Amino acid sequence: MINLNVFSEEKAWSKKLKKKDFFFKSICDAFPKKYKFLNKKISLSLLLSNNKKIKILNKKFRNKNKSTDILSFPSSKKLKILKQTYLGDIIISFNFMNKPKSQTNREFKEKIIKTFIHGFLHLLGFDHVKNQDYLKMLNEEEKIYKSVISKIK
């Protein structure tokens, strides 16, 4: 079971996403079985932020002086899923999710789902530095996304 702690420091999130906790919990509940971690207590934190704040974090922790759509901070370099495991932290920028401003609310939510899945996989140790790792991560993202979309529409 995944326990998700959702925090928000950007008011605009509440205008576009009414029940933030429920929305992200429903994404996790719709994950394929292998990512639900049944009979385990898995937890992570999600911060809903903006470009200004995420840029500061990106500069501090990745030495990149620019905003980005998402940052993931795994709790450890070598992940071991135990009975009780804290995966880490994910930060998502509202400004990136809300582009283009003309997108529908459904498109906005689909983008958030894809981005959240991407960050979740980073917490599990996936990366996309090498092309073969990129393809492996992309494949997992697509599997999870299809599972989630089929269950929460």
Short mmCIF file of N, CA and C in Angstrom, two decimals:
data_model
loop_
_atom_site.label_atom_id
_atom_site.label_comp_id
_atom_site.label_asym_id
_atom_site.label_seq_id
_atom_site.Cartn_x
_atom_site.Cartn_y
_atom_site.Cartn_z
N MET A 1 0.83 -1.17 0.00
CA MET A 1 0.00 0.00 0.00
C MET A 1 0.88 1.24 0.00
N ILE A 2 0.47 2.24 -0.77
CA ILE A 2 1.24 3.47 -0.85
C ILE A 2 0.55 4.57 -0.05
N ASN A 3 1.28 5.14 0.88
CA ASN A 3 0.78 6.28 1.65
C ASN A 3 1.43 7.53 1.07
N LEU A 4 0.61 8.44 0.61
CA LEU A 4 1.09 9.63 -0.08
C LEU A 4 0.74 10.86 0.74
N ASN A 5 1.75 11.65 1.08
CA ASN A 5 1.52 12.91 1.78
C ASN A 5 1.64 14.04 0.77
N VAL A 6 0.54 14.75 0.54
CA VAL A 6 0.50 15.81 -0.46
C VAL A 6 0.52 17.17 0.24
N PHE A 7 1.46 18.01 -0.19
CA PHE A 7 1.57 19.37 0.32
C PHE A 7 1.51 20.33 -0.86
N SER A 8 1.01 21.52 -0.62
CA SER A 8 0.93 22.51 -1.69
C SER A 8 1.43 23.85 -1.20
N GLU A 9 2.28 24.48 -2.00
CA GLU A 9 2.75 25.82 -1.67
C GLU A 9 2.38 26.81 -2.77
N GLU A 10 1.53 26.37 -3.69
CA GLU A 10 1.09 27.21 -4.80
C GLU A 10 -0.43 27.18 -4.86
N LYS A 11 -1.06 28.33 -4.67
CA LYS A 11 -2.53 28.42 -4.62
C LYS A 11 -3.19 27.99 -5.92
N ALA A 12 -2.54 28.21 -7.04
CA ALA A 12 -3.14 27.89 -8.35
C ALA A 12 -3.50 26.41 -8.48
N TRP A 13 -2.81 25.54 -7.76
CA TRP A 13 -3.13 24.11 -7.81
C TRP A 13 -4.58 23.87 -7.39
N SER A 14 -5.03 24.56 -6.35
CA SER A 14 -6.38 24.35 -5.82
C SER A 14 -7.46 24.79 -6.79
N LYS A 15 -7.16 25.75 -7.65
CA LYS A 15 -8.14 26.20 -8.64
C LYS A 15 -8.35 25.16 -9.73
N LYS A 16 -7.29 24.46 -10.10
CA LYS A 16 -7.37 23.47 -11.19
C LYS A 16 -7.64 22.05 -10.69
N LEU A 17 -7.27 21.77 -9.46
CA LEU A 17 -7.37 20.42 -8.91
C LEU A 17 -8.04 20.51 -7.54
N LYS A 18 -9.33 20.26 -7.53
CA LYS A 18 -10.12 20.48 -6.31
C LYS A 18 -9.73 19.55 -5.16
N LYS A 19 -9.69 18.27 -5.41
CA LYS A 19 -9.37 17.30 -4.34
C LYS A 19 -8.00 16.68 -4.61
N LYS A 20 -6.97 17.45 -4.28
CA LYS A 20 -5.60 17.04 -4.61
C LYS A 20 -5.21 15.70 -3.98
N ASP A 21 -5.47 15.55 -2.69
CA ASP A 21 -5.10 14.30 -1.99
C ASP A 21 -5.77 13.10 -2.65
N PHE A 22 -7.07 13.23 -2.90
CA PHE A 22 -7.85 12.15 -3.50
C PHE A 22 -7.34 11.84 -4.92
N PHE A 23 -7.06 12.89 -5.69
CA PHE A 23 -6.59 12.72 -7.07
C PHE A 23 -5.31 11.89 -7.11
N PHE A 24 -4.32 12.26 -6.30
CA PHE A 24 -3.05 11.53 -6.33
C PHE A 24 -3.16 10.15 -5.69
N LYS A 25 -4.01 10.00 -4.69
CA LYS A 25 -4.24 8.68 -4.10
C LYS A 25 -4.88 7.75 -5.13
N SER A 26 -5.82 8.30 -5.92
CA SER A 26 -6.48 7.47 -6.94
C SER A 26 -5.49 7.04 -8.03
N ILE A 27 -4.50 7.85 -8.31
CA ILE A 27 -3.45 7.46 -9.27
C ILE A 27 -2.70 6.26 -8.71
N CYS A 28 -2.25 6.37 -7.47
CA CYS A 28 -1.51 5.26 -6.84
C CYS A 28 -2.36 3.99 -6.74
N ASP A 29 -3.64 4.15 -6.42
CA ASP A 29 -4.54 3.00 -6.32
C ASP A 29 -4.75 2.31 -7.67
N ALA A 30 -4.54 3.05 -8.75
CA ALA A 30 -4.74 2.50 -10.10
C ALA A 30 -3.46 1.95 -10.72
N PHE A 31 -2.35 2.00 -9.97
CA PHE A 31 -1.10 1.44 -10.46
C PHE A 31 -1.26 -0.06 -10.70
N PRO A 32 -0.47 -0.62 -11.63
CA PRO A 32 -0.45 -2.08 -11.78
C PRO A 32 -0.02 -2.72 -10.45
N LYS A 33 -0.39 -3.96 -10.26
CA LYS A 33 -0.16 -4.67 -8.99
C LYS A 33 1.29 -4.56 -8.50
N LYS A 34 2.25 -4.70 -9.41
CA LYS A 34 3.66 -4.72 -8.97
C LYS A 34 4.12 -3.40 -8.37
N TYR A 35 3.39 -2.31 -8.66
CA TYR A 35 3.74 -1.00 -8.10
C TYR A 35 2.82 -0.57 -6.96
N LYS A 36 1.92 -1.44 -6.55
CA LYS A 36 1.05 -1.11 -5.41
C LYS A 36 1.67 -1.51 -4.08
N PHE A 37 2.64 -2.41 -4.13
CA PHE A 37 3.35 -2.86 -2.94
C PHE A 37 2.37 -3.35 -1.86
N LEU A 38 1.57 -4.32 -2.25
CA LEU A 38 0.60 -4.90 -1.33
C LEU A 38 1.32 -5.54 -0.16
N ASN A 39 0.72 -5.51 1.00
CA ASN A 39 1.29 -6.04 2.25
C ASN A 39 2.55 -5.33 2.72
N LYS A 40 2.78 -4.11 2.20
CA LYS A 40 3.91 -3.30 2.64
C LYS A 40 3.40 -1.88 2.91
N LYS A 41 4.13 -1.16 3.71
CA LYS A 41 3.79 0.23 3.99
C LYS A 41 4.82 1.11 3.29
N ILE A 42 4.45 1.58 2.11
CA ILE A 42 5.33 2.41 1.31
C ILE A 42 4.82 3.84 1.39
N SER A 43 5.71 4.78 1.59
CA SER A 43 5.25 6.17 1.65
C SER A 43 6.18 7.08 0.86
N LEU A 44 5.61 8.22 0.47
CA LEU A 44 6.36 9.25 -0.23
C LEU A 44 5.66 10.58 -0.01
N SER A 45 6.39 11.65 -0.26
CA SER A 45 5.82 12.99 -0.14
C SER A 45 5.78 13.65 -1.50
N LEU A 46 4.74 14.44 -1.71
CA LEU A 46 4.56 15.17 -2.96
C LEU A 46 4.33 16.63 -2.61
N LEU A 47 5.15 17.50 -3.18
CA LEU A 47 4.98 18.94 -3.01
C LEU A 47 4.52 19.54 -4.32
N LEU A 48 3.38 20.19 -4.29
CA LEU A 48 2.84 20.88 -5.47
C LEU A 48 3.34 22.31 -5.40
N SER A 49 4.21 22.67 -6.32
CA SER A 49 4.93 23.92 -6.23
C SER A 49 4.75 24.78 -7.49
N ASN A 50 5.72 25.64 -7.74
CA ASN A 50 5.69 26.52 -8.91
C ASN A 50 7.11 26.68 -9.46
N ASN A 51 7.23 27.36 -10.60
CA ASN A 51 8.53 27.51 -11.25
C ASN A 51 9.57 28.20 -10.37
N LYS A 52 9.15 29.23 -9.66
CA LYS A 52 10.09 30.00 -8.84
C LYS A 52 10.74 29.11 -7.76
N LYS A 53 9.93 28.36 -7.06
CA LYS A 53 10.44 27.53 -5.96
C LYS A 53 11.20 26.31 -6.48
N ILE A 54 10.72 25.72 -7.56
CA ILE A 54 11.39 24.52 -8.09
C ILE A 54 12.74 24.89 -8.70
N LYS A 55 12.84 26.11 -9.22
CA LYS A 55 14.12 26.59 -9.76
C LYS A 55 15.17 26.67 -8.65
N ILE A 56 14.77 27.13 -7.49
CA ILE A 56 15.68 27.23 -6.34
C ILE A 56 16.18 25.83 -5.95
N LEU A 57 15.27 24.87 -5.89
CA LEU A 57 15.64 23.49 -5.54
C LEU A 57 16.53 22.87 -6.61
N ASN A 58 16.21 23.12 -7.87
CA ASN A 58 16.99 22.58 -8.99
C ASN A 58 18.42 23.13 -8.95
N LYS A 59 18.56 24.39 -8.62
CA LYS A 59 19.89 25.01 -8.51
C LYS A 59 20.65 24.42 -7.33
N LYS A 60 19.97 24.32 -6.20
CA LYS A 60 20.62 23.85 -4.97
C LYS A 60 21.07 22.39 -5.05
N PHE A 61 20.20 21.52 -5.58
CA PHE A 61 20.48 20.08 -5.54
C PHE A 61 21.01 19.49 -6.84
N ARG A 62 20.77 20.17 -7.98
CA ARG A 62 21.23 19.60 -9.25
C ARG A 62 22.16 20.55 -10.00
N ASN A 63 22.41 21.72 -9.39
CA ASN A 63 23.26 22.75 -9.99
C ASN A 63 22.78 23.19 -11.38
N LYS A 64 21.46 23.21 -11.56
CA LYS A 64 20.85 23.68 -12.81
C LYS A 64 19.99 24.89 -12.48
N ASN A 65 20.39 26.03 -12.99
CA ASN A 65 19.73 27.29 -12.65
C ASN A 65 18.53 27.56 -13.56
N LYS A 66 17.56 26.63 -13.52
CA LYS A 66 16.35 26.81 -14.31
C LYS A 66 15.22 26.02 -13.66
N SER A 67 14.01 26.42 -14.00
CA SER A 67 12.86 25.67 -13.49
C SER A 67 12.70 24.40 -14.33
N THR A 68 11.94 23.47 -13.80
CA THR A 68 11.70 22.19 -14.46
C THR A 68 10.31 21.70 -14.08
N ASP A 69 9.82 20.70 -14.78
CA ASP A 69 8.46 20.21 -14.50
C ASP A 69 8.40 19.42 -13.21
N ILE A 70 9.43 18.63 -12.94
CA ILE A 70 9.40 17.75 -11.77
C ILE A 70 10.80 17.50 -11.24
N LEU A 71 10.88 17.34 -9.94
CA LEU A 71 12.11 16.90 -9.29
C LEU A 71 11.76 15.70 -8.41
N SER A 72 12.64 14.73 -8.39
CA SER A 72 12.46 13.56 -7.53
C SER A 72 13.70 13.39 -6.69
N PHE A 73 13.48 13.16 -5.40
CA PHE A 73 14.59 12.96 -4.48
C PHE A 73 14.39 11.62 -3.77
N PRO A 74 14.99 10.55 -4.33
CA PRO A 74 14.87 9.24 -3.69
C PRO A 74 15.49 9.28 -2.29
N SER A 75 14.94 8.51 -1.37
CA SER A 75 15.45 8.50 0.01
C SER A 75 16.79 7.78 0.12
N SER A 76 17.11 6.93 -0.87
CA SER A 76 18.40 6.26 -0.85
C SER A 76 18.85 5.93 -2.27
N LYS A 77 20.16 5.75 -2.42
CA LYS A 77 20.70 5.43 -3.75
C LYS A 77 20.34 4.01 -4.17
N LYS A 78 20.43 3.08 -3.24
CA LYS A 78 20.08 1.68 -3.51
C LYS A 78 18.77 1.38 -2.78
N LEU A 79 17.70 1.31 -3.53
CA LEU A 79 16.39 1.11 -2.94
C LEU A 79 16.18 -0.35 -2.55
N LYS A 80 15.74 -0.54 -1.33
CA LYS A 80 15.32 -1.85 -0.84
C LYS A 80 13.92 -1.68 -0.31
N ILE A 81 12.98 -2.38 -0.90
CA ILE A 81 11.60 -2.31 -0.43
C ILE A 81 11.43 -3.28 0.73
N LEU A 82 11.32 -2.70 1.91
CA LEU A 82 11.11 -3.49 3.11
C LEU A 82 9.64 -3.43 3.49
N LYS A 83 9.28 -4.00 4.63
CA LYS A 83 7.88 -3.95 5.10
C LYS A 83 7.39 -2.51 5.19
N GLN A 84 8.31 -1.63 5.59
CA GLN A 84 7.99 -0.22 5.72
C GLN A 84 9.12 0.56 5.06
N THR A 85 8.82 1.31 4.01
CA THR A 85 9.86 2.02 3.26
C THR A 85 9.38 3.41 2.86
N TYR A 86 10.23 4.40 3.11
CA TYR A 86 9.98 5.75 2.63
C TYR A 86 10.73 5.91 1.31
N LEU A 87 10.01 6.13 0.21
CA LEU A 87 10.64 6.22 -1.11
C LEU A 87 11.37 7.53 -1.33
N GLY A 88 10.78 8.64 -0.87
CA GLY A 88 11.41 9.94 -1.09
C GLY A 88 10.38 11.01 -1.38
N ASP A 89 10.86 12.07 -2.06
CA ASP A 89 10.03 13.24 -2.29
C ASP A 89 9.95 13.57 -3.78
N ILE A 90 8.77 14.04 -4.17
CA ILE A 90 8.53 14.50 -5.54
C ILE A 90 8.02 15.94 -5.45
N ILE A 91 8.51 16.80 -6.33
CA ILE A 91 8.03 18.18 -6.42
C ILE A 91 7.61 18.40 -7.86
N ILE A 92 6.40 18.94 -8.05
CA ILE A 92 5.88 19.21 -9.39
C ILE A 92 5.56 20.70 -9.50
N SER A 93 5.95 21.30 -10.62
CA SER A 93 5.70 22.72 -10.86
C SER A 93 4.36 22.92 -11.58
N PHE A 94 3.52 23.74 -10.97
CA PHE A 94 2.22 24.08 -11.58
C PHE A 94 2.41 24.74 -12.94
N ASN A 95 3.37 25.64 -13.05
CA ASN A 95 3.56 26.40 -14.29
C ASN A 95 3.81 25.49 -15.49
N PHE A 96 4.59 24.42 -15.27
CA PHE A 96 4.84 23.46 -16.36
C PHE A 96 3.58 22.67 -16.69
N MET A 97 2.83 22.29 -15.67
CA MET A 97 1.63 21.48 -15.88
C MET A 97 0.54 22.29 -16.58
N ASN A 98 0.53 23.59 -16.36
CA ASN A 98 -0.53 24.46 -16.89
C ASN A 98 -0.22 25.04 -18.26
N LYS A 99 0.75 24.45 -18.97
CA LYS A 99 1.07 24.91 -20.32
C LYS A 99 0.61 23.88 -21.33
N PRO A 100 0.00 24.25 -22.41
CA PRO A 100 -0.50 25.61 -22.68
C PRO A 100 -1.73 25.90 -21.82
N LYS A 101 -1.97 27.17 -21.59
CA LYS A 101 -3.11 27.55 -20.75
C LYS A 101 -4.43 27.19 -21.41
N SER A 102 -4.40 26.96 -22.70
CA SER A 102 -5.62 26.61 -23.43
C SER A 102 -6.01 25.14 -23.30
N GLN A 103 -5.17 24.33 -22.64
CA GLN A 103 -5.49 22.90 -22.52
C GLN A 103 -6.74 22.70 -21.66
N THR A 104 -7.42 21.62 -21.94
CA THR A 104 -8.62 21.30 -21.16
C THR A 104 -8.21 20.79 -19.79
N ASN A 105 -9.17 20.72 -18.88
CA ASN A 105 -8.88 20.20 -17.54
C ASN A 105 -8.46 18.73 -17.62
N ARG A 106 -9.05 18.01 -18.54
CA ARG A 106 -8.68 16.61 -18.74
C ARG A 106 -7.23 16.48 -19.20
N GLU A 107 -6.82 17.32 -20.16
CA GLU A 107 -5.43 17.30 -20.64
C GLU A 107 -4.47 17.69 -19.50
N PHE A 108 -4.88 18.65 -18.69
CA PHE A 108 -4.10 19.07 -17.53
C PHE A 108 -3.88 17.89 -16.58
N LYS A 109 -4.95 17.16 -16.27
CA LYS A 109 -4.85 16.01 -15.37
C LYS A 109 -4.02 14.88 -15.97
N GLU A 110 -4.16 14.64 -17.27
CA GLU A 110 -3.37 13.60 -17.93
C GLU A 110 -1.88 13.93 -17.87
N LYS A 111 -1.56 15.20 -18.05
CA LYS A 111 -0.16 15.62 -17.97
C LYS A 111 0.38 15.42 -16.56
N ILE A 112 -0.43 15.74 -15.56
CA ILE A 112 -0.02 15.54 -14.17
C ILE A 112 0.21 14.06 -13.90
N ILE A 113 -0.68 13.21 -14.38
CA ILE A 113 -0.55 11.77 -14.16
C ILE A 113 0.76 11.27 -14.76
N LYS A 114 1.04 11.64 -16.00
CA LYS A 114 2.28 11.21 -16.66
C LYS A 114 3.51 11.70 -15.90
N THR A 115 3.47 12.95 -15.48
CA THR A 115 4.60 13.55 -14.77
C THR A 115 4.81 12.89 -13.41
N PHE A 116 3.70 12.66 -12.70
CA PHE A 116 3.80 12.00 -11.38
C PHE A 116 4.38 10.60 -11.52
N ILE A 117 3.94 9.84 -12.51
CA ILE A 117 4.46 8.49 -12.75
C ILE A 117 5.96 8.55 -13.02
N HIS A 118 6.37 9.52 -13.81
CA HIS A 118 7.79 9.70 -14.13
C HIS A 118 8.60 9.91 -12.84
N GLY A 119 8.11 10.80 -12.00
CA GLY A 119 8.79 11.07 -10.74
C GLY A 119 8.80 9.87 -9.81
N PHE A 120 7.69 9.13 -9.78
CA PHE A 120 7.57 7.93 -8.97
C PHE A 120 8.62 6.89 -9.39
N LEU A 121 8.79 6.71 -10.69
CA LEU A 121 9.79 5.75 -11.17
C LEU A 121 11.21 6.18 -10.80
N HIS A 122 11.46 7.49 -10.79
CA HIS A 122 12.78 7.96 -10.34
C HIS A 122 13.01 7.56 -8.88
N LEU A 123 11.96 7.65 -8.06
CA LEU A 123 12.10 7.24 -6.65
C LEU A 123 12.43 5.76 -6.53
N LEU A 124 12.00 4.98 -7.52
CA LEU A 124 12.27 3.53 -7.51
C LEU A 124 13.62 3.18 -8.14
N GLY A 125 14.37 4.20 -8.56
CA GLY A 125 15.71 3.96 -9.09
C GLY A 125 15.83 4.00 -10.60
N PHE A 126 14.74 4.25 -11.30
CA PHE A 126 14.81 4.38 -12.76
C PHE A 126 15.46 5.71 -13.11
N ASP A 127 16.21 5.74 -14.23
CA ASP A 127 16.70 7.01 -14.74
C ASP A 127 16.74 6.95 -16.26
N HIS A 128 17.15 8.06 -16.86
CA HIS A 128 17.17 8.12 -18.32
C HIS A 128 18.45 8.78 -18.82
N VAL A 129 19.56 8.46 -18.15
CA VAL A 129 20.85 9.00 -18.56
C VAL A 129 21.32 8.30 -19.83
N LYS A 130 21.32 6.98 -19.81
CA LYS A 130 21.71 6.19 -21.00
C LYS A 130 20.46 5.86 -21.80
N ASN A 131 20.62 5.70 -23.10
CA ASN A 131 19.47 5.44 -23.97
C ASN A 131 18.72 4.17 -23.58
N GLN A 132 19.44 3.10 -23.23
CA GLN A 132 18.75 1.86 -22.86
C GLN A 132 17.94 2.03 -21.58
N ASP A 133 18.46 2.84 -20.64
CA ASP A 133 17.71 3.13 -19.41
C ASP A 133 16.49 3.99 -19.71
N TYR A 134 16.66 4.94 -20.64
CA TYR A 134 15.55 5.79 -21.07
C TYR A 134 14.42 4.94 -21.64
N LEU A 135 14.77 4.00 -22.50
CA LEU A 135 13.76 3.13 -23.13
C LEU A 135 13.06 2.25 -22.10
N LYS A 136 13.82 1.74 -21.14
CA LYS A 136 13.26 0.91 -20.08
C LYS A 136 12.29 1.73 -19.22
N MET A 137 12.70 2.95 -18.87
CA MET A 137 11.85 3.81 -18.05
C MET A 137 10.59 4.22 -18.81
N LEU A 138 10.76 4.57 -20.07
CA LEU A 138 9.63 4.97 -20.91
C LEU A 138 8.61 3.83 -21.02
N ASN A 139 9.09 2.62 -21.18
CA ASN A 139 8.23 1.45 -21.27
C ASN A 139 7.42 1.27 -19.98
N GLU A 140 8.08 1.40 -18.83
CA GLU A 140 7.38 1.29 -17.54
C GLU A 140 6.36 2.42 -17.37
N GLU A 141 6.76 3.63 -17.76
CA GLU A 141 5.84 4.78 -17.67
C GLU A 141 4.56 4.49 -18.45
N GLU A 142 4.73 3.98 -19.66
CA GLU A 142 3.57 3.71 -20.52
C GLU A 142 2.67 2.63 -19.92
N LYS A 143 3.27 1.58 -19.37
CA LYS A 143 2.48 0.51 -18.74
C LYS A 143 1.66 1.06 -17.57
N ILE A 144 2.31 1.83 -16.71
CA ILE A 144 1.62 2.39 -15.55
C ILE A 144 0.54 3.36 -16.00
N TYR A 145 0.87 4.23 -16.95
CA TYR A 145 -0.09 5.23 -17.43
C TYR A 145 -1.34 4.56 -18.00
N LYS A 146 -1.15 3.51 -18.81
CA LYS A 146 -2.30 2.80 -19.38
C LYS A 146 -3.17 2.21 -18.27
N SER A 147 -2.54 1.66 -17.26
CA SER A 147 -3.27 1.09 -16.13
C SER A 147 -4.07 2.17 -15.40
N VAL A 148 -3.45 3.29 -15.14
CA VAL A 148 -4.09 4.38 -14.40
C VAL A 148 -5.24 4.96 -15.20
N ILE A 149 -5.00 5.28 -16.47
CA ILE A 149 -6.03 5.91 -17.31
C ILE A 149 -7.24 4.99 -17.47
N SER A 150 -7.00 3.71 -17.58
CA SER A 150 -8.11 2.78 -17.77
C SER A 150 -9.00 2.69 -16.52
N LYS A 151 -8.44 3.03 -15.36
CA LYS A 151 -9.18 2.88 -14.11
C LYS A 151 -9.77 4.18 -13.55
N ILE A 152 -9.21 5.32 -13.92
CA ILE A 152 -9.71 6.54 -13.31
C ILE A 152 -10.50 7.46 -14.25
N LYS A 153 -10.82 6.99 -15.43
CA LYS A 153 -11.61 7.83 -16.34
C LYS A 153 -13.05 7.84 -15.95
#
